[in-house]
Amino acid sequence: MNTQMGSALPMEKLDRTNFASWEYKMHQYLVGQGYWSYIEGAHETQPNPTHADYPTWEQASSRVLYCLASCVHDHMLGYIREAKMPKEAWGNLKRIFAANMVARRLQLRHELNNMQQRDMSITNYTLKIKELCDALGLINVIINDDEMVQICLNGLAS
């Protein structure tokens, strides 16, 4: 396992709006470092402290917990602070942010469907629509080109 794990942590810290992209990056990072099995629960059972494997298990488990704690904003540490195992910390984050992702999807969808050009230039208007579609894409909601064109046309000023 990589002993330099902290040297290349994903830069984006988890906040209330970026769970989907953060989760993807963190998953890839932990897989790449050889630690994803700690999230899946393969090392969920702590060896006896007198067992020869205990120091290795404790060190790896602590690395994963440190990685998670380092990649969330400080005001969010309470969600994982009490977790004893990486799987528990990951599960806490997923449970909390799954509901937030539904709310975020609904909010972005509403904003997109009600988008109006008003006094924006056509360039700024289409960029705003693209930004909303991209934000939805980050949470696995794909807006196809036909729908994007329809939304754009519906909100154009006369």
mmCIF file of C-alpha atoms in Angstrom:
data_model
loop_
_atom_site.group_PDB
_atom_site.id
_atom_site.type_symbol
_atom_site.label_atom_id
_atom_site.label_comp_id
_atom_site.label_asym_id
_atom_site.label_seq_id
_atom_site.Cartn_x
_atom_site.Cartn_y
_atom_site.Cartn_z
ATOM 1 C CA MET A 1 0.000 0.000 0.000
ATOM 2 C CA ASN A 2 1.104 3.528 -0.694
ATOM 3 C CA THR A 3 2.678 5.159 2.337
ATOM 4 C CA GLN A 4 2.524 8.579 0.643
ATOM 5 C CA MET A 5 -1.279 8.601 0.515
ATOM 6 C CA GLY A 6 -1.682 12.156 1.774
ATOM 7 C CA SER A 7 0.605 13.648 -0.871
ATOM 8 C CA ALA A 8 -1.962 13.551 -3.688
ATOM 9 C CA LEU A 9 -5.351 13.858 -2.017
ATOM 10 C CA PRO A 10 -8.139 15.066 -4.268
ATOM 11 C CA MET A 11 -8.225 18.855 -3.985
ATOM 12 C CA GLU A 12 -12.000 19.359 -4.008
ATOM 13 C CA LYS A 13 -13.397 19.317 -0.481
ATOM 14 C CA LEU A 14 -16.867 17.948 0.076
ATOM 15 C CA ASP A 15 -19.559 20.532 0.681
ATOM 16 C CA ARG A 16 -23.332 20.581 0.394
ATOM 17 C CA THR A 17 -23.349 20.976 -3.402
ATOM 18 C CA ASN A 18 -20.669 18.670 -4.823
ATOM 19 C CA PHE A 19 -21.236 15.194 -3.399
ATOM 20 C CA ALA A 20 -21.616 13.431 -6.751
ATOM 21 C CA SER A 21 -18.331 14.707 -8.180
ATOM 22 C CA TRP A 22 -16.544 14.381 -4.818
ATOM 23 C CA GLU A 23 -17.758 10.792 -4.412
ATOM 24 C CA TYR A 24 -16.519 9.844 -7.883
ATOM 25 C CA LYS A 25 -13.083 11.408 -7.335
ATOM 26 C CA MET A 26 -12.717 9.936 -3.854
ATOM 27 C CA HIS A 27 -13.739 6.480 -5.088
ATOM 28 C CA GLN A 28 -11.157 6.607 -7.876
ATOM 29 C CA TYR A 29 -8.492 7.875 -5.490
ATOM 30 C CA LEU A 30 -9.115 5.170 -2.883
ATOM 31 C CA VAL A 31 -9.213 2.434 -5.524
ATOM 32 C CA GLY A 32 -5.949 3.746 -6.967
ATOM 33 C CA GLN A 33 -4.339 3.739 -3.536
ATOM 34 C CA GLY A 34 -5.518 0.190 -2.803
ATOM 35 C CA TYR A 35 -7.831 1.256 0.048
ATOM 36 C CA TRP A 36 -11.297 0.842 -1.447
ATOM 37 C CA SER A 37 -11.724 -2.527 0.301
ATOM 38 C CA TYR A 38 -11.824 -0.617 3.608
ATOM 39 C CA ILE A 39 -14.866 1.313 2.341
ATOM 40 C CA GLU A 40 -16.518 -1.871 1.057
ATOM 41 C CA GLY A 41 -16.143 -3.434 4.475
ATOM 42 C CA ALA A 42 -13.627 -6.173 3.708
ATOM 43 C CA HIS A 43 -11.597 -5.003 6.720
ATOM 44 C CA GLU A 44 -14.591 -4.159 8.861
ATOM 45 C CA THR A 45 -13.686 -6.611 11.587
ATOM 46 C CA GLN A 46 -10.884 -5.248 13.673
ATOM 47 C CA PRO A 47 -8.201 -7.830 14.441
ATOM 48 C CA ASN A 48 -7.432 -8.499 18.073
ATOM 49 C CA PRO A 49 -4.923 -5.856 19.267
ATOM 50 C CA THR A 50 -2.482 -8.638 20.148
ATOM 51 C CA HIS A 51 -2.686 -10.193 16.663
ATOM 52 C CA ALA A 52 0.271 -9.621 14.311
ATOM 53 C CA ASP A 53 -2.033 -8.037 11.656
ATOM 54 C CA TYR A 54 -3.428 -5.410 14.020
ATOM 55 C CA PRO A 55 -0.814 -2.655 13.464
ATOM 56 C CA THR A 56 -1.140 -2.935 9.670
ATOM 57 C CA TRP A 57 -4.944 -2.914 9.860
ATOM 58 C CA GLU A 58 -5.008 0.033 12.269
ATOM 59 C CA GLN A 59 -2.577 2.053 10.156
ATOM 60 C CA ALA A 60 -4.474 1.470 6.900
ATOM 61 C CA SER A 61 -7.868 2.121 8.487
ATOM 62 C CA SER A 62 -6.566 5.351 10.005
ATOM 63 C CA ARG A 63 -5.168 6.445 6.643
ATOM 64 C CA VAL A 64 -8.566 6.052 4.994
ATOM 65 C CA LEU A 65 -10.325 7.907 7.818
ATOM 66 C CA TYR A 66 -7.713 10.669 7.603
ATOM 67 C CA CYS A 67 -8.195 10.884 3.851
ATOM 68 C CA LEU A 68 -11.958 11.263 4.268
ATOM 69 C CA ALA A 69 -11.562 13.825 7.048
ATOM 70 C CA SER A 70 -9.045 15.811 4.986
ATOM 71 C CA CYS A 71 -11.376 15.978 2.007
ATOM 72 C CA VAL A 72 -14.463 17.381 3.729
ATOM 73 C CA HIS A 73 -14.919 20.946 4.944
ATOM 74 C CA ASP A 74 -14.281 21.349 8.666
ATOM 75 C CA HIS A 75 -17.933 22.131 9.378
ATOM 76 C CA MET A 76 -18.796 18.671 8.019
ATOM 77 C CA LEU A 77 -16.403 16.661 10.177
ATOM 78 C CA GLY A 78 -19.211 15.905 12.616
ATOM 79 C CA TYR A 79 -20.703 13.538 10.040
ATOM 80 C CA ILE A 80 -17.676 11.236 10.246
ATOM 81 C CA ARG A 81 -15.901 12.129 13.508
ATOM 82 C CA GLU A 82 -17.481 9.328 15.562
ATOM 83 C CA ALA A 83 -17.008 6.620 12.911
ATOM 84 C CA LYS A 84 -14.700 3.843 14.033
ATOM 85 C CA MET A 85 -14.348 2.251 10.594
ATOM 86 C CA PRO A 86 -13.943 3.751 7.109
ATOM 87 C CA LYS A 87 -17.068 1.946 5.882
ATOM 88 C CA GLU A 88 -19.104 3.620 8.616
ATOM 89 C CA ALA A 89 -17.730 7.095 7.770
ATOM 90 C CA TRP A 90 -18.424 6.600 4.050
ATOM 91 C CA GLY A 91 -21.925 5.313 4.799
ATOM 92 C CA ASN A 92 -22.659 8.364 6.960
ATOM 93 C CA LEU A 93 -21.671 10.696 4.121
ATOM 94 C CA LYS A 94 -23.674 8.770 1.520
ATOM 95 C CA ARG A 95 -26.769 8.681 3.705
ATOM 96 C CA ILE A 96 -26.661 12.403 4.423
ATOM 97 C CA PHE A 97 -25.911 13.515 0.896
ATOM 98 C CA ALA A 98 -28.254 11.151 -0.933
ATOM 99 C CA ALA A 99 -31.168 13.266 0.292
ATOM 100 C CA ASN A 100 -29.274 16.438 -0.605
ATOM 101 C CA MET A 101 -28.714 15.112 -4.141
ATOM 102 C CA VAL A 102 -32.450 14.627 -4.629
ATOM 103 C CA ALA A 103 -33.124 18.152 -3.405
ATOM 104 C CA ARG A 104 -30.297 19.520 -5.573
ATOM 105 C CA ARG A 105 -31.641 17.683 -8.633
ATOM 106 C CA LEU A 106 -35.120 19.088 -8.068
ATOM 107 C CA GLN A 107 -33.789 22.607 -7.513
ATOM 108 C CA LEU A 108 -31.587 22.566 -10.641
ATOM 109 C CA ARG A 109 -34.360 21.021 -12.742
ATOM 110 C CA HIS A 110 -36.808 23.689 -11.567
ATOM 111 C CA GLU A 111 -34.309 26.457 -12.303
ATOM 112 C CA LEU A 112 -33.617 25.039 -15.763
ATOM 113 C CA ASN A 113 -37.278 24.571 -16.670
ATOM 114 C CA ASN A 114 -38.087 28.132 -15.566
ATOM 115 C CA MET A 115 -35.066 29.763 -17.209
ATOM 116 C CA GLN A 116 -35.915 33.054 -18.946
ATOM 117 C CA GLN A 117 -33.636 35.241 -21.045
ATOM 118 C CA ARG A 118 -35.065 38.531 -19.730
ATOM 119 C CA ASP A 119 -32.297 41.136 -20.043
ATOM 120 C CA MET A 120 -29.410 38.666 -20.564
ATOM 121 C CA SER A 121 -27.528 38.576 -23.819
ATOM 122 C CA ILE A 122 -28.150 35.453 -25.894
ATOM 123 C CA THR A 123 -24.594 34.337 -25.087
ATOM 124 C CA ASN A 124 -25.075 34.681 -21.329
ATOM 125 C CA TYR A 125 -28.501 33.057 -21.541
ATOM 126 C CA THR A 126 -27.226 29.982 -23.370
ATOM 127 C CA LEU A 127 -24.190 29.762 -21.068
ATOM 128 C CA LYS A 128 -26.499 29.773 -18.035
ATOM 129 C CA ILE A 129 -28.538 26.934 -19.557
ATOM 130 C CA LYS A 130 -25.321 25.022 -20.279
ATOM 131 C CA GLU A 131 -24.126 25.558 -16.688
ATOM 132 C CA LEU A 132 -27.389 24.184 -15.310
ATOM 133 C CA CYS A 133 -27.225 21.178 -17.652
ATOM 134 C CA ASP A 134 -23.610 20.546 -16.633
ATOM 135 C CA ALA A 135 -24.531 20.780 -12.926
ATOM 136 C CA LEU A 136 -27.305 18.249 -13.516
ATOM 137 C CA GLY A 137 -24.856 16.016 -15.380
ATOM 138 C CA LEU A 138 -22.631 15.930 -12.290
ATOM 139 C CA ILE A 139 -25.467 14.288 -10.391
ATOM 140 C CA ASN A 140 -26.220 11.848 -13.200
ATOM 141 C CA VAL A 141 -29.163 13.708 -14.759
ATOM 142 C CA ILE A 142 -28.575 13.929 -18.481
ATOM 143 C CA ILE A 143 -30.363 16.607 -20.489
ATOM 144 C CA ASN A 144 -30.323 15.608 -24.163
ATOM 145 C CA ASP A 145 -29.727 18.155 -26.918
ATOM 146 C CA ASP A 146 -33.363 18.251 -28.029
ATOM 147 C CA GLU A 147 -34.549 19.040 -24.516
ATOM 148 C CA MET A 148 -31.852 21.695 -24.108
ATOM 149 C CA VAL A 149 -32.937 23.376 -27.363
ATOM 150 C CA GLN A 150 -36.587 23.276 -26.275
ATOM 151 C CA ILE A 151 -35.746 24.841 -22.907
ATOM 152 C CA CYS A 152 -33.676 27.511 -24.646
ATOM 153 C CA LEU A 153 -36.455 28.370 -27.098
ATOM 154 C CA ASN A 154 -39.119 28.446 -24.376
ATOM 155 C CA GLY A 155 -37.243 31.036 -22.364
ATOM 156 C CA LEU A 156 -36.224 33.403 -25.164
ATOM 157 C CA ALA A 157 -37.371 36.989 -24.891
ATOM 158 C CA SER A 158 -39.512 38.296 -27.725
#
